[in-house]
Structures are given as C-alpha cells and as structure tokens.
Amino acid sequence: MQTTVATKPIDRVILASGSPRRRELLERMGLRFEVFPAQVNEWEEADAPPAELVRHNAALKAEWAAVRKPQELILASDTTVALGDEVLNKPVDMDEARTMLGRLSGKTHTVYTSIALRCEAHNIDELDHVTSDVTFRLLSAEDIERYIQVVNPLDKAGAYGIQEGKEIIIAGLDGSLTNVMGLPTEFLTDLFKRLGIWDSLSS
C-alpha cells in the first residue's frame, strides 16, 4: 500500500536573501515570509550579459533553498547595474566605489533584477527579470564624497542605492523604483496573482 505525503499549503514565502532592502519590500507588500539566505557563489564577471547574469544567480539561489525546503515557496532575486554592456557589481572598496559613481555621472544606465520562484511540492518554477533605466546627475568630486557620507556604497551594485541620498545623484528614473531597490514588487504581485497564491500569502 502506497502512502502519500500531504502537500503543505502555500501560506508564506521563504526569502533566499539576507538583503535588508528585500525584507523591507516584502514587509511593505504585507506578505508572511521567513529569511533563509542562500549560500552560493554568484556569477559576477563584468563582461557577462547582465540579463543572463541576474537570471543565473537568482536561479542558483532558488535551487539552493528549494533543495533544503522542498515544501516551501522559495523567492530568490539578484540585481545588477549595467552601463552599456558592462556589469557594475558591488565595489570592493571605497576607491572603486568613487570610480563607479564617477563613471555613472551624467549617464543613463540599466538596472536588472531577476525573480526566481521555486516550490518543489507545488511544481512552481518561475524565472524572469525586470529592467529600469536610471539617469545620474553630473557629479562633482564633492558630490561623490557627500554621497558616500550618506550611503554605504560597498553593499550595492553600481555603488549606489536609490532609497537614501538620491537627491544628490539621481536625475531621472524610467521604470520600477522597487526594481532599482532590488525587488520589483509590482511584477512580483502580478506573478503571485497569476499563480493564484496572492490571497493565501497576504491574508
């Protein structure tokens, strides 16, 4: 006689990321979630195609968490900044951060964020990405110094965040603000609704 294991209903999200910005955005969405940061080696080559890079990294994180929590809905994400064809990941030190901000000065770049959703028990396997274009003001050396006194650039792709100090560096945004923050909540809400799980996650 074969015994079947009951499938746990989807009533929360497992966030495979330690990012405080992503936690804040999920809280704003009113979702129940648990943080379970993925321990993976991310692909970070500067000449990698940015869309492929973020999709690869998001899928890698989701796979890591899904293997360990197969009954849960795993949400993984990855964000990078691309200036033309060059990926600008997190700077290794303040000198590189200053250089990145100087290169972005007066230019428009693209922010790529990938979303990966995995749930082994419910056969959910979704992978997509969202882009937004951000235009920087012309920055003087003094502007850059003022900015890095306000914001820690070392934990952010492209050496900047859009939540704090944006009046110093940002001239314009075309696309999703939350995408630039690291989790496109409008896209994610639509995805949850399409999968029929929004109400169970947010009620």
Short mmCIF file of C-alpha atoms in Angstrom, two decimals:
data_model
loop_
_atom_site.label_atom_id
_atom_site.label_comp_id
_atom_site.label_asym_id
_atom_site.label_seq_id
_atom_site.Cartn_x
_atom_site.Cartn_y
_atom_site.Cartn_z
CA MET A 1 0.00 0.00 0.00
CA GLN A 2 1.49 3.32 -1.09
CA THR A 3 1.48 6.20 1.37
CA THR A 4 1.26 9.77 0.06
CA VAL A 5 2.68 12.73 1.94
CA ALA A 6 0.31 15.68 2.26
CA THR A 7 1.48 18.78 0.46
CA LYS A 8 1.82 21.79 2.71
CA PRO A 9 -0.35 24.72 1.58
CA ILE A 10 1.47 27.83 0.40
CA ASP A 11 0.97 30.39 3.15
CA ARG A 12 4.34 32.13 3.31
CA VAL A 13 7.43 32.94 1.28
CA ILE A 14 10.98 31.84 2.02
CA LEU A 15 13.27 34.72 1.02
CA ALA A 16 16.59 33.23 -0.09
CA SER A 17 18.40 36.50 0.58
CA GLY A 18 19.83 38.40 3.52
CA SER A 19 19.20 41.77 1.89
CA PRO A 20 17.53 44.20 4.33
CA ARG A 21 16.07 46.09 1.36
CA ARG A 22 14.29 42.98 0.08
CA ARG A 23 12.97 42.23 3.56
CA GLU A 24 11.63 45.77 3.81
CA LEU A 25 9.90 45.49 0.43
CA LEU A 26 8.22 42.18 1.35
CA GLU A 27 7.03 43.78 4.59
CA ARG A 28 5.56 46.67 2.61
CA MET A 29 3.71 44.13 0.45
CA GLY A 30 2.13 42.69 3.59
CA LEU A 31 3.41 39.16 2.98
CA ARG A 32 4.25 36.47 5.50
CA PHE A 33 7.84 35.41 4.98
CA GLU A 34 10.92 33.85 6.52
CA VAL A 35 14.50 34.80 5.70
CA PHE A 36 16.77 31.92 4.61
CA PRO A 37 19.84 33.38 2.85
CA ALA A 38 21.26 31.18 0.10
CA GLN A 39 24.92 30.24 0.46
CA VAL A 40 26.14 30.23 -3.15
CA ASN A 41 28.97 31.57 -5.25
CA GLU A 42 27.42 34.16 -7.56
CA TRP A 43 28.46 34.82 -11.16
CA GLU A 44 29.93 38.35 -11.17
CA GLU A 45 32.07 38.79 -14.30
CA ALA A 46 31.98 42.37 -15.62
CA ASP A 47 31.63 41.20 -19.24
CA ALA A 48 28.73 38.82 -18.55
CA PRO A 49 25.42 39.63 -20.29
CA PRO A 50 23.55 41.37 -17.45
CA ALA A 51 20.16 39.71 -18.01
CA GLU A 52 21.78 36.27 -18.11
CA LEU A 53 23.87 37.07 -15.04
CA VAL A 54 20.96 38.04 -12.78
CA ARG A 55 18.79 35.16 -14.03
CA HIS A 56 21.61 32.69 -13.40
CA ASN A 57 22.24 33.99 -9.89
CA ALA A 58 18.57 34.14 -8.91
CA ALA A 59 18.01 30.58 -10.18
CA LEU A 60 21.12 29.39 -8.33
CA LYS A 61 19.88 30.85 -5.03
CA ALA A 62 16.39 29.44 -5.54
CA GLU A 63 17.75 25.97 -6.29
CA TRP A 64 19.94 26.05 -3.17
CA ALA A 65 16.98 26.89 -0.93
CA ALA A 66 14.46 24.62 -2.71
CA VAL A 67 16.62 21.54 -2.14
CA ARG A 68 16.62 22.29 1.57
CA LYS A 69 12.98 23.37 1.87
CA PRO A 70 11.08 21.46 -0.86
CA GLN A 71 7.66 22.07 0.70
CA GLU A 72 8.12 25.84 0.82
CA LEU A 73 7.73 28.63 -1.74
CA ILE A 74 11.22 29.96 -2.37
CA LEU A 75 11.76 33.52 -3.58
CA ALA A 76 15.23 34.42 -4.82
CA SER A 77 16.40 37.56 -6.53
CA ASP A 78 19.53 39.13 -7.98
CA THR A 79 20.19 42.71 -9.02
CA THR A 80 22.95 44.33 -11.02
CA VAL A 81 23.75 47.59 -12.76
CA ALA A 82 24.88 47.72 -16.38
CA LEU A 83 26.50 50.71 -18.05
CA GLY A 84 26.19 49.82 -21.70
CA ASP A 85 27.39 46.23 -21.91
CA GLU A 86 29.49 46.37 -18.75
CA VAL A 87 28.20 45.00 -15.47
CA LEU A 88 28.95 47.08 -12.38
CA ASN A 89 28.69 44.81 -9.36
CA LYS A 90 29.37 45.74 -5.73
CA PRO A 91 32.62 47.70 -5.40
CA VAL A 92 35.42 46.04 -3.47
CA ASP A 93 36.49 49.24 -1.69
CA MET A 94 35.78 52.98 -1.47
CA ASP A 95 38.18 53.85 -4.26
CA GLU A 96 36.31 51.56 -6.65
CA ALA A 97 33.01 52.97 -5.39
CA ARG A 98 34.17 56.51 -6.22
CA THR A 99 35.29 55.35 -9.66
CA MET A 100 31.91 53.69 -10.34
CA LEU A 101 29.95 56.76 -9.29
CA GLY A 102 32.19 58.90 -11.49
CA ARG A 103 31.57 56.63 -14.47
CA LEU A 104 27.78 56.79 -13.93
CA SER A 105 27.86 60.59 -13.66
CA GLY A 106 25.71 62.29 -16.29
CA LYS A 107 24.75 58.97 -17.95
CA THR A 108 21.80 56.63 -18.15
CA HIS A 109 22.32 53.04 -17.08
CA THR A 110 20.09 50.00 -16.69
CA VAL A 111 19.24 48.12 -13.51
CA TYR A 112 18.42 44.43 -13.96
CA THR A 113 16.65 42.39 -11.29
CA SER A 114 15.73 38.75 -11.72
CA ILE A 115 12.99 36.96 -9.78
CA ALA A 116 13.08 33.20 -9.26
CA LEU A 117 10.17 31.37 -7.61
CA ARG A 118 10.52 27.69 -6.75
CA CYS A 119 8.31 25.24 -4.90
CA GLU A 120 9.08 21.57 -5.44
CA ALA A 121 5.87 20.39 -3.77
CA HIS A 122 3.61 22.54 -5.94
CA ASN A 123 5.60 22.31 -9.18
CA ILE A 124 6.28 26.06 -9.29
CA ASP A 125 9.35 27.06 -11.28
CA GLU A 126 9.31 30.67 -12.47
CA LEU A 127 12.23 32.78 -13.67
CA ASP A 128 12.09 36.26 -15.19
CA HIS A 129 13.73 39.67 -14.97
CA VAL A 130 12.75 43.34 -14.92
CA THR A 131 14.72 46.36 -16.12
CA SER A 132 14.66 50.04 -15.18
CA ASP A 133 16.68 52.92 -16.62
CA VAL A 134 18.27 55.37 -14.19
CA THR A 135 19.86 58.68 -15.19
CA PHE A 136 22.52 60.24 -12.97
CA ARG A 137 23.13 63.92 -12.44
CA LEU A 138 26.52 65.30 -13.40
CA LEU A 139 28.52 64.64 -10.24
CA SER A 140 31.49 66.60 -8.99
CA ALA A 141 34.10 65.00 -6.76
CA GLU A 142 32.47 66.87 -3.88
CA ASP A 143 29.05 65.39 -4.76
CA ILE A 144 30.52 61.88 -4.70
CA GLU A 145 32.16 62.46 -1.32
CA ARG A 146 28.92 63.87 0.06
CA TYR A 147 27.01 60.86 -1.24
CA ILE A 148 29.30 58.25 0.31
CA GLN A 149 28.99 60.03 3.64
CA VAL A 150 25.23 59.39 3.46
CA VAL A 151 25.15 55.91 1.92
CA ASN A 152 27.42 52.88 2.28
CA PRO A 153 28.24 52.07 -1.37
CA LEU A 154 30.05 48.80 -0.69
CA ASP A 155 26.99 46.55 -0.40
CA LYS A 156 25.25 47.87 -3.52
CA ALA A 157 25.63 47.06 -7.22
CA GLY A 158 26.93 50.14 -9.01
CA ALA A 159 27.95 51.63 -5.64
CA TYR A 160 24.63 53.33 -5.03
CA GLY A 161 21.14 52.88 -3.64
CA ILE A 162 18.08 54.84 -4.62
CA GLN A 163 16.47 54.96 -1.17
CA GLU A 164 18.81 57.47 0.51
CA GLY A 165 20.71 60.41 -0.88
CA LYS A 166 19.01 60.16 -4.26
CA GLU A 167 18.69 63.93 -4.48
CA ILE A 168 22.50 64.07 -4.70
CA ILE A 169 22.93 61.62 -7.59
CA ILE A 170 19.66 60.81 -9.39
CA ALA A 171 18.28 62.95 -12.22
CA GLY A 172 15.58 60.59 -13.51
CA LEU A 173 14.05 57.11 -13.45
CA ASP A 174 12.22 55.25 -16.21
CA GLY A 175 10.67 52.09 -14.80
CA SER A 176 10.07 50.49 -11.41
CA LEU A 177 11.57 52.14 -8.34
CA THR A 178 11.34 48.90 -6.35
CA ASN A 179 13.23 47.12 -9.13
CA VAL A 180 16.13 49.50 -8.55
CA MET A 181 15.84 48.80 -4.83
CA GLY A 182 16.30 45.08 -5.51
CA LEU A 183 12.82 43.52 -5.73
CA PRO A 184 10.23 44.64 -8.32
CA THR A 185 7.15 44.40 -6.12
CA GLU A 186 4.65 45.28 -8.87
CA PHE A 187 5.93 42.42 -11.02
CA LEU A 188 6.02 40.07 -8.03
CA THR A 189 2.44 40.91 -7.01
CA ASP A 190 1.20 40.19 -10.54
CA LEU A 191 3.12 36.89 -10.56
CA PHE A 192 1.62 35.77 -7.25
CA LYS A 193 -1.85 36.65 -8.53
CA ARG A 194 -1.29 34.76 -11.80
CA LEU A 195 -0.24 31.70 -9.81
CA GLY A 196 -3.35 32.03 -7.62
CA ILE A 197 -1.45 32.35 -4.35
CA TRP A 198 -1.62 36.07 -3.56
CA ASP A 199 -4.55 35.77 -1.16
CA SER A 200 -3.01 32.92 0.83
CA LEU A 201 0.28 34.80 1.20
CA SER A 202 -1.15 38.17 2.18
CA SER A 203 -4.31 37.35 4.17
#
